[in-house]
C-alpha positions as CSV (number, residue, x, y, z in Angstrom):
1,M,143.1,92.1,60.2
2,A,138.9,91.8,61.1
3,L,136.7,88.6,60.6
4,T,136.4,87.6,57.2
5,E,133.7,85.9,55.6
6,K,136.0,83.4,54.8
7,K,137.0,83.2,58.3
8,R,133.5,83.4,59.5
9,R,132.7,79.9,58.1
10,F,135.2,78.5,58.4
11,A,135.4,79.6,62.9
12,A,131.4,78.0,62.0
13,A,132.4,74.5,60.7
14,K,134.9,74.3,63.8
15,R,132.0,75.2,66.2
16,S,129.7,72.2,64.5
17,G,132.7,69.5,65.2
18,L,134.4,69.6,61.5
19,S,138.4,69.0,61.7
20,N,140.8,71.7,60.8
21,K,140.7,70.2,57.0
22,E,137.1,69.5,56.6
23,A,136.4,73.5,58.3
24,A,138.4,75.2,55.8
25,I,137.0,73.8,52.3
26,L,133.0,73.9,53.2
27,A,134.7,78.0,54.5
28,G,136.0,78.1,50.4
29,C,139.8,76.4,50.5
30,P,140.9,74.6,47.9
31,E,140.5,70.8,48.7
32,K,144.4,70.6,47.8
33,T,146.1,73.4,50.4
34,A,143.7,73.1,52.9
35,A,144.8,70.9,56.0
36,Q,147.7,74.1,56.0
37,A,144.7,76.6,55.4
38,G,143.0,75.0,58.6
39,S,145.7,74.4,60.7
40,R,146.1,78.6,59.9
41,M,143.1,79.5,60.3
42,A,142.2,77.9,63.7
43,K,145.3,79.8,65.4
44,D,143.9,83.1,63.9
45,P,143.6,85.8,67.2
46,D,139.8,87.0,65.4
47,V,138.9,83.0,64.4
48,L,138.9,82.3,68.6
49,A,137.7,85.2,69.5
50,A,135.2,84.6,67.1
51,I,134.6,80.5,68.7
52,E,135.1,82.2,72.4
53,R,131.8,84.8,71.8
54,T,129.3,82.1,69.7
55,E,130.4,80.0,72.6
56,A,130.0,82.5,75.8
57,V,126.7,83.7,74.4
58,E,125.6,79.9,74.5
59,Q,126.5,79.6,78.3
60,V,124.1,82.5,78.4
61,K,121.6,80.9,76.7
62,A,121.5,77.1,78.2
63,E,122.0,78.6,81.5
64,A,118.5,81.1,81.0
65,K,117.3,78.5,79.2
66,S,117.6,76.1,82.4
67,Q,116.1,79.2,84.4
68,G,112.9,78.2,82.4
69,K,113.6,82.3,80.1
70,E,114.0,81.7,76.5
71,V,117.0,83.7,75.3
72,T,116.7,84.2,71.2
73,L,118.1,87.2,69.6
74,P,115.6,88.4,66.7
75,D,116.9,89.9,63.2
76,L,118.0,93.1,64.4
77,G,116.4,95.0,61.4
78,K,112.4,94.1,62.2
79,M,113.0,94.6,65.8
80,Y,114.2,98.2,65.6
81,S,112.7,101.4,63.5
82,D,115.1,103.8,65.4
83,P,118.6,103.9,64.1
84,Q,119.8,104.9,67.4
85,D,118.0,101.8,69.3
86,F,119.7,99.4,66.5
87,L,123.5,100.8,66.5
88,K,123.2,100.7,70.4
89,A,121.6,96.9,70.0
90,V,124.8,95.7,67.4
91,M,126.9,97.8,69.2
92,N,126.5,96.0,72.8
93,D,126.2,92.5,70.8
94,P,128.3,89.8,72.2
95,E,128.3,88.1,69.4
96,Q,129.0,90.0,66.8
97,D,132.5,90.4,64.9
98,A,134.8,93.4,67.5
99,K,134.9,94.8,63.9
100,L,131.2,95.8,63.0
101,R,131.0,96.6,66.9
102,T,133.1,99.4,66.6
103,D,131.9,100.7,63.2
104,A,128.4,100.9,65.7
105,A,129.5,103.0,67.9
106,K,131.5,105.5,65.2
107,A,128.4,105.9,63.9
108,L,126.6,105.9,67.3
109,M,129.1,108.7,68.4
110,P,127.6,112.1,67.1
111,Y,123.9,111.1,68.6
112,V,125.1,111.1,71.7
113,H,128.4,113.5,72.1
114,Q,128.5,116.8,70.5
115,K,131.5,117.9,68.6
116,L,133.0,120.8,69.6
117,G,132.4,124.2,67.3
118,E,134.2,124.3,63.8
119,G,136.8,126.8,64.9
120,G,140.1,127.9,63.8
121,K,142.9,129.4,64.4
122,K,141.7,133.2,64.8
123,D,138.3,132.3,66.3
124,A,141.0,130.2,69.2
125,A,142.6,133.7,69.4
126,A,139.4,136.5,69.9
127,G,137.8,134.3,72.2
128,A,141.4,133.9,73.7
129,A,141.9,137.9,73.9
130,K,138.3,138.6,75.4
131,K,138.8,136.5,78.1
132,A,142.2,138.0,79.2
133,A,140.4,141.7,78.4
134,G,137.9,140.8,80.8
135,G,138.8,141.5,85.4
136,R,140.7,144.0,86.8
137,F,142.0,144.8,83.2
138,A,139.0,145.8,81.1
139,P,138.4,149.3,79.7
140,A,136.2,151.5,81.5
141,A,133.2,152.2,80.3
142,P,133.3,155.0,78.0
143,P,131.4,158.3,79.9
144,K,127.7,159.3,79.3
145,L,127.2,162.1,78.2
146,V,124.0,164.1,79.3
147,A,122.6,166.5,77.2
148,S,122.4,169.7,80.5
149,G,119.8,172.2,80.4
150,G,122.2,175.0,80.7
151,K,122.2,178.1,78.3
152,R,124.4,177.9,74.8
153,V,127.1,180.4,74.0
């Protein structure tokens, strides 16, 4: 299942250091069932993957900062004017949700890889017949008719 908005808010709240119940309330769960919902969402594979992705990106940023480099992830919409570049950036961004990255890859696919031509059974059969008719078993060329300068009878 995909990372929903509620799960995304829960993951962000957990990253900020809140407990499961507090994070569930902040994500939009009712207070009455927040403890159970928080426990359930804390074990959710999508939430765990989102937290791991965010931590990995934060670690890369910290390493770059310690080396004196500044790593920022600007607003991609303002950064790219070409849609293909934008889709490539979303597809390669490890901080994004896997479903969003997959959708970007699907949208980019027709621009990178050509789709095989549209053809049905008849086109395939005609192509196979043309291929089989070549080579040793090809029909002989028709004779050339040349007008001779002889008498007509």
